[in-house]
Structure formats: structure tokens, C-alpha cells
Amino acid sequence: MCESVRVLVVDDHPIVRQGLRALIAATPGLVPVGEAGDGDEAVRLAAAAQPDVIVMDLVMPGSDGVAAIGELKSLCPDTRVLVFTGYADDEKVLGAIRMGALGYLLKDSSPQDVLRAIREVARGEASLHPAVARRLIHELNQDQGPHGEPLTERELEVLRLVAHGLSNQEIADRCTISERTVRTHVSSILSKLHLSSRTQATLYALRQGIAHLESA
């Protein structure tokens, strides 16, 4: 990625905001563009700054993270959201994925994990903490059965690699096909399975046993 990734930090705890901002500012290729203490402030700042990535807590005073994600997707369609939560079993996490968040980290993650997740989400890739992924899969299993059209062998292979966190270019290199062809496969996968994002595709692959957390 040639240009720096512009990051907005949203958390109601000042020490968390300041720590994340300092980590981002000290990392080449990442630039902090502001911080907010609640969802309402996050929406205002994001509309003005149009960040590439928003690192956002889910539980905050006023407009919480889930409600804010919906507004942000309307105001800043090109901005990606990385949820940064303290609870893997928080029911709000499932709401966040349905609103379009791409990444989910727990607050006990290492600084390296946080930085990697920011970069992955900036590239449009899903970034899921294993504990969060397991919780989401459990919740999805309660109300979702198999659905959609059958995938081809190539589409299953691409879906497996998407679930393992590979970028389109990395998938292209692995499968010896063009990146444009990978994009076509990903679009077909989402259409056939009636899914709206790579994150949902990742969860589907994990839930159906197409991919496994241990090998992701």
C-alpha cells in the first residue's frame, strides 16, 4: 500500500484512545487523524476526516458502536471499521458484523495483532480474533442453515483462502490466476451465498468446515 492508512480511534476510555493513537503514530504507513469518545462524536469526525479505517469500541455512552457503524457506512462508504472490544461474547458483535464491520479484535490483543488487523481491514480483508470468530459462528448457527447456490471447486478454493486472510493478490499468486479473476470469483461467491462482505464469507467458511481457525 503506497499511501499511508488514515486511522480514527473511537473509545470512551481516554487511556485506550491515547495508547492506540501513540501506537499508530509510531508505525510507518499509519497516520492517526483523530479520536472520539462516543459514537456521535465518531460520526462527526469521520464525516469530516473520511479516514481509511476506524478502530471502534462497541460499548460507549450515547450512540454506541453498532448504531454508529450504520451511520458511518452511509456517510463514509469507503471507510472500513475494525471493532476493538473487550468481550468475545458481547451480543453487539453480531450486530456489528451485520452492519458491515470488517474486523474484530479483543482488547487483550498484542500491539502487533492490532497493527496487522488495521492493515488487513484497510485492504478490505476480514480480520477476526479466533475467540470472536467462534462466538459469531455459534450465534450464526442458531438461525442460519445452509443457503445459496453450490460453489465450483475453484470458488471453494478461493473462499478457503479468503477465510485464511489472504489478499486478492496473494490468492492470485497461490492459484496462478490474475487478481481480476480473483475479484470475479469473490464477487460470485458473495452473490451465490447471499453474503455482503468478506467477513461474512469468512464466517460462512468456518461454520461450514471449508476452513478452520487452526490453519487460518
mmCIF file of C-alpha atoms in Angstrom:
data_model
loop_
_atom_site.group_PDB
_atom_site.id
_atom_site.type_symbol
_atom_site.label_atom_id
_atom_site.label_comp_id
_atom_site.label_asym_id
_atom_site.label_seq_id
_atom_site.Cartn_x
_atom_site.Cartn_y
_atom_site.Cartn_z
ATOM 1 C CA MET A 1 0.000 0.000 0.000
ATOM 2 C CA CYS A 2 1.704 3.132 -1.184
ATOM 3 C CA GLU A 3 -0.259 5.812 0.671
ATOM 4 C CA SER A 4 -0.491 5.982 4.454
ATOM 5 C CA VAL A 5 -3.569 4.477 6.100
ATOM 6 C CA ARG A 6 -5.505 7.191 7.931
ATOM 7 C CA VAL A 7 -6.966 5.913 11.201
ATOM 8 C CA LEU A 8 -9.629 7.312 13.541
ATOM 9 C CA VAL A 9 -9.716 5.885 17.094
ATOM 10 C CA VAL A 10 -13.052 5.637 18.955
ATOM 11 C CA ASP A 11 -13.241 4.553 22.611
ATOM 12 C CA ASP A 12 -14.790 6.055 25.734
ATOM 13 C CA HIS A 13 -11.629 5.421 27.786
ATOM 14 C CA PRO A 14 -9.002 8.169 27.259
ATOM 15 C CA ILE A 15 -6.099 5.859 28.141
ATOM 16 C CA VAL A 16 -7.162 3.381 25.446
ATOM 17 C CA ARG A 17 -7.543 6.144 22.858
ATOM 18 C CA GLN A 18 -4.188 7.675 23.702
ATOM 19 C CA GLY A 19 -2.429 4.308 23.697
ATOM 20 C CA LEU A 20 -3.843 3.356 20.300
ATOM 21 C CA ARG A 21 -3.084 6.769 18.868
ATOM 22 C CA ALA A 22 0.532 6.597 20.083
ATOM 23 C CA LEU A 23 0.931 3.086 18.641
ATOM 24 C CA ILE A 24 -0.477 4.168 15.280
ATOM 25 C CA ALA A 25 1.592 7.378 15.168
ATOM 26 C CA ALA A 26 4.790 5.398 15.802
ATOM 27 C CA THR A 27 4.089 2.962 12.955
ATOM 28 C CA PRO A 28 5.282 3.740 9.411
ATOM 29 C CA GLY A 29 2.422 3.726 6.929
ATOM 30 C CA LEU A 30 -0.252 4.547 9.526
ATOM 31 C CA VAL A 31 -1.434 8.049 10.425
ATOM 32 C CA PRO A 32 -3.859 8.933 13.264
ATOM 33 C CA VAL A 33 -6.428 11.522 12.140
ATOM 34 C CA GLY A 34 -8.325 11.957 15.396
ATOM 35 C CA GLU A 35 -10.018 10.300 18.327
ATOM 36 C CA ALA A 36 -13.579 10.223 19.647
ATOM 37 C CA GLY A 37 -15.146 9.218 22.957
ATOM 38 C CA ASP A 38 -18.546 8.051 21.689
ATOM 39 C CA GLY A 39 -20.434 7.081 18.570
ATOM 40 C CA ASP A 40 -21.943 10.505 17.907
ATOM 41 C CA GLU A 41 -18.547 12.198 18.010
ATOM 42 C CA ALA A 42 -17.120 9.426 15.833
ATOM 43 C CA VAL A 43 -19.721 10.089 13.136
ATOM 44 C CA ARG A 44 -18.984 13.829 13.156
ATOM 45 C CA LEU A 45 -15.215 13.382 12.973
ATOM 46 C CA ALA A 46 -15.383 10.641 10.347
ATOM 47 C CA ALA A 47 -17.646 12.722 8.102
ATOM 48 C CA ALA A 48 -15.065 15.499 8.184
ATOM 49 C CA ALA A 49 -11.843 13.439 8.037
ATOM 50 C CA GLN A 50 -13.003 10.492 5.855
ATOM 51 C CA PRO A 51 -10.494 8.072 7.451
ATOM 52 C CA ASP A 52 -9.494 4.803 5.800
ATOM 53 C CA VAL A 53 -10.027 2.788 8.985
ATOM 54 C CA ILE A 54 -11.936 3.402 12.221
ATOM 55 C CA VAL A 55 -10.855 1.409 15.286
ATOM 56 C CA MET A 56 -14.003 1.394 17.409
ATOM 57 C CA ASP A 57 -15.207 0.048 20.730
ATOM 58 C CA LEU A 58 -18.784 -1.268 20.757
ATOM 59 C CA VAL A 59 -19.914 -0.262 24.248
ATOM 60 C CA MET A 60 -19.885 3.517 24.748
ATOM 61 C CA PRO A 61 -22.160 6.199 26.181
ATOM 62 C CA GLY A 62 -24.683 7.852 23.875
ATOM 63 C CA SER A 63 -24.758 6.327 20.400
ATOM 64 C CA ASP A 64 -22.901 3.023 20.776
ATOM 65 C CA GLY A 65 -20.604 1.357 18.275
ATOM 66 C CA VAL A 66 -23.223 -0.737 16.484
ATOM 67 C CA ALA A 67 -25.508 2.243 15.857
ATOM 68 C CA ALA A 68 -22.546 4.366 14.781
ATOM 69 C CA ILE A 69 -21.352 1.760 12.253
ATOM 70 C CA GLY A 70 -24.660 2.027 10.404
ATOM 71 C CA GLU A 71 -24.365 5.805 10.175
ATOM 72 C CA LEU A 72 -20.709 5.638 9.207
ATOM 73 C CA LYS A 73 -21.374 3.254 6.323
ATOM 74 C CA SER A 74 -23.834 5.789 4.913
ATOM 75 C CA LEU A 75 -21.657 8.863 5.424
ATOM 76 C CA CYS A 76 -18.275 7.261 4.680
ATOM 77 C CA PRO A 77 -18.866 4.294 2.358
ATOM 78 C CA ASP A 78 -15.137 3.819 1.693
ATOM 79 C CA THR A 79 -14.184 3.758 5.389
ATOM 80 C CA ARG A 80 -13.596 0.328 6.948
ATOM 81 C CA VAL A 81 -14.419 -0.427 10.586
ATOM 82 C CA LEU A 82 -12.295 -2.519 12.965
ATOM 83 C CA VAL A 83 -14.195 -3.387 16.149
ATOM 84 C CA PHE A 84 -11.956 -3.306 19.234
ATOM 85 C CA THR A 85 -13.963 -4.862 22.068
ATOM 86 C CA GLY A 86 -13.341 -6.305 25.492
ATOM 87 C CA TYR A 87 -15.885 -9.117 25.177
ATOM 88 C CA ALA A 88 -15.914 -12.028 22.730
ATOM 89 C CA ASP A 89 -19.468 -12.945 23.754
ATOM 90 C CA ASP A 90 -20.941 -9.449 23.554
ATOM 91 C CA GLU A 91 -24.177 -9.755 21.528
ATOM 92 C CA LYS A 92 -23.350 -6.404 19.945
ATOM 93 C CA VAL A 93 -20.538 -8.043 17.965
ATOM 94 C CA LEU A 94 -23.049 -9.946 15.825
ATOM 95 C CA GLY A 95 -24.928 -6.704 15.238
ATOM 96 C CA ALA A 96 -21.693 -5.043 14.160
ATOM 97 C CA ILE A 97 -20.931 -7.671 11.537
ATOM 98 C CA ARG A 98 -24.410 -7.272 10.113
ATOM 99 C CA MET A 99 -23.862 -3.518 9.912
ATOM 100 C CA GLY A 100 -20.694 -4.037 7.870
ATOM 101 C CA ALA A 101 -17.682 -4.009 10.216
ATOM 102 C CA LEU A 102 -14.729 -5.905 8.720
ATOM 103 C CA GLY A 103 -12.507 -6.672 11.711
ATOM 104 C CA TYR A 104 -12.980 -7.855 15.304
ATOM 105 C CA LEU A 105 -10.252 -7.768 17.939
ATOM 106 C CA LEU A 106 -10.261 -8.248 21.693
ATOM 107 C CA LYS A 107 -8.567 -5.675 23.882
ATOM 108 C CA ASP A 108 -6.082 -8.246 25.160
ATOM 109 C CA SER A 109 -4.608 -8.472 21.647
ATOM 110 C CA SER A 110 -0.938 -7.639 21.226
ATOM 111 C CA PRO A 111 0.160 -4.369 19.593
ATOM 112 C CA GLN A 112 1.381 -6.422 16.627
ATOM 113 C CA ASP A 113 -2.064 -8.007 16.244
ATOM 114 C CA VAL A 114 -3.715 -4.586 16.341
ATOM 115 C CA LEU A 115 -1.410 -3.186 13.667
ATOM 116 C CA ARG A 116 -1.845 -6.258 11.472
ATOM 117 C CA ALA A 117 -5.635 -6.029 11.784
ATOM 118 C CA ILE A 118 -5.635 -2.342 10.841
ATOM 119 C CA ARG A 119 -3.637 -3.110 7.688
ATOM 120 C CA GLU A 120 -5.850 -6.091 6.784
ATOM 121 C CA VAL A 121 -9.052 -4.118 7.223
ATOM 122 C CA ALA A 122 -7.582 -1.220 5.225
ATOM 123 C CA ARG A 123 -7.088 -3.676 2.345
ATOM 124 C CA GLY A 124 -10.712 -4.739 2.616
ATOM 125 C CA GLU A 125 -9.916 -8.084 4.254
ATOM 126 C CA ALA A 126 -11.643 -9.675 7.226
ATOM 127 C CA SER A 127 -9.607 -9.767 10.432
ATOM 128 C CA LEU A 128 -11.148 -11.909 13.170
ATOM 129 C CA HIS A 129 -9.831 -12.774 16.613
ATOM 130 C CA PRO A 130 -10.364 -16.567 16.972
ATOM 131 C CA ALA A 131 -12.452 -16.165 20.151
ATOM 132 C CA VAL A 132 -14.698 -13.637 18.425
ATOM 133 C CA ALA A 133 -14.971 -15.839 15.338
ATOM 134 C CA ARG A 134 -16.041 -18.828 17.442
ATOM 135 C CA ARG A 135 -18.708 -16.753 19.159
ATOM 136 C CA LEU A 136 -20.012 -15.397 15.859
ATOM 137 C CA ILE A 137 -20.119 -18.855 14.313
ATOM 138 C CA HIS A 138 -22.082 -20.130 17.318
ATOM 139 C CA GLU A 139 -24.583 -17.287 17.007
ATOM 140 C CA LEU A 140 -24.935 -17.720 13.252
ATOM 141 C CA ASN A 141 -25.574 -21.425 13.731
ATOM 142 C CA GLN A 142 -28.656 -20.614 15.785
ATOM 143 C CA ASP A 143 -30.565 -19.019 12.931
ATOM 144 C CA GLN A 144 -28.823 -19.864 9.662
ATOM 145 C CA GLY A 145 -28.880 -23.139 7.784
ATOM 146 C CA PRO A 146 -27.109 -23.933 4.524
ATOM 147 C CA HIS A 147 -28.138 -21.499 1.824
ATOM 148 C CA GLY A 148 -27.252 -20.246 -1.595
ATOM 149 C CA GLU A 149 -26.104 -21.909 -4.806
ATOM 150 C CA PRO A 150 -23.332 -24.547 -4.897
ATOM 151 C CA LEU A 151 -19.814 -23.204 -5.384
ATOM 152 C CA THR A 152 -17.407 -24.502 -8.003
ATOM 153 C CA GLU A 153 -14.171 -26.189 -6.930
ATOM 154 C CA ARG A 154 -12.235 -23.030 -7.776
ATOM 155 C CA GLU A 155 -14.667 -20.868 -5.807
ATOM 156 C CA LEU A 156 -14.320 -23.184 -2.804
ATOM 157 C CA GLU A 157 -10.545 -22.853 -3.045
ATOM 158 C CA VAL A 158 -10.774 -19.045 -3.232
ATOM 159 C CA LEU A 159 -13.248 -18.970 -0.324
ATOM 160 C CA ARG A 160 -10.872 -21.074 1.785
ATOM 161 C CA LEU A 161 -8.026 -18.644 1.101
ATOM 162 C CA VAL A 162 -10.239 -15.636 1.817
ATOM 163 C CA ALA A 163 -11.099 -17.221 5.171
ATOM 164 C CA HIS A 164 -7.375 -17.628 5.856
ATOM 165 C CA GLY A 165 -6.951 -13.858 5.470
ATOM 166 C CA LEU A 166 -5.119 -13.768 2.138
ATOM 167 C CA SER A 167 -5.434 -10.676 -0.031
ATOM 168 C CA ASN A 168 -6.683 -10.875 -3.617
ATOM 169 C CA GLN A 169 -3.109 -10.608 -4.905
ATOM 170 C CA GLU A 170 -1.910 -13.358 -2.559
ATOM 171 C CA ILE A 171 -4.783 -15.596 -3.687
ATOM 172 C CA ALA A 172 -3.921 -14.848 -7.307
ATOM 173 C CA ASP A 173 -0.293 -15.838 -6.704
ATOM 174 C CA ARG A 174 -1.310 -19.005 -4.856
ATOM 175 C CA CYS A 175 -3.784 -20.108 -7.547
ATOM 176 C CA THR A 176 -1.719 -18.859 -10.517
ATOM 177 C CA ILE A 177 -4.537 -16.664 -11.810
ATOM 178 C CA SER A 178 -4.943 -12.906 -12.239
ATOM 179 C CA GLU A 179 -6.089 -10.607 -9.459
ATOM 180 C CA ARG A 180 -9.039 -9.585 -11.647
ATOM 181 C CA THR A 181 -10.094 -13.238 -11.843
ATOM 182 C CA VAL A 182 -9.887 -13.483 -8.045
ATOM 183 C CA ARG A 183 -12.152 -10.440 -7.727
ATOM 184 C CA THR A 184 -14.622 -12.093 -10.094
ATOM 185 C CA HIS A 185 -14.582 -15.295 -8.020
ATOM 186 C CA VAL A 186 -15.081 -13.385 -4.751
ATOM 187 C CA SER A 187 -17.999 -11.461 -6.246
ATOM 188 C CA SER A 188 -19.553 -14.715 -7.467
ATOM 189 C CA ILE A 189 -19.092 -16.343 -4.046
ATOM 190 C CA LEU A 190 -20.812 -13.474 -2.241
ATOM 191 C CA SER A 191 -23.639 -13.465 -4.783
ATOM 192 C CA LYS A 192 -24.212 -17.225 -4.666
ATOM 193 C CA LEU A 193 -24.192 -17.364 -0.870
ATOM 194 C CA HIS A 194 -26.238 -14.175 -0.428
ATOM 195 C CA LEU A 195 -23.487 -12.587 1.654
ATOM 196 C CA SER A 196 -22.454 -8.942 1.712
ATOM 197 C CA SER A 197 -18.796 -8.955 2.773
ATOM 198 C CA ARG A 198 -15.568 -10.946 3.012
ATOM 199 C CA THR A 199 -16.117 -11.098 6.780
ATOM 200 C CA GLN A 200 -19.409 -12.902 6.333
ATOM 201 C CA ALA A 201 -17.792 -15.168 3.740
ATOM 202 C CA THR A 202 -15.053 -15.998 6.258
ATOM 203 C CA LEU A 203 -17.597 -16.876 8.927
ATOM 204 C CA TYR A 204 -19.555 -18.988 6.446
ATOM 205 C CA ALA A 205 -16.390 -20.901 5.501
ATOM 206 C CA LEU A 206 -15.537 -21.526 9.157
ATOM 207 C CA ARG A 207 -19.087 -22.544 10.035
ATOM 208 C CA GLN A 208 -19.337 -24.979 7.104
ATOM 209 C CA GLY A 209 -15.909 -26.510 7.770
ATOM 210 C CA ILE A 210 -14.480 -25.190 4.486
ATOM 211 C CA ALA A 211 -11.724 -23.515 6.527
ATOM 212 C CA HIS A 212 -10.559 -23.941 10.101
ATOM 213 C CA LEU A 213 -9.340 -21.449 12.685
ATOM 214 C CA GLU A 214 -6.289 -23.540 13.467
ATOM 215 C CA SER A 215 -4.992 -23.252 9.906
ATOM 216 C CA ALA A 216 -6.116 -19.664 9.287
#
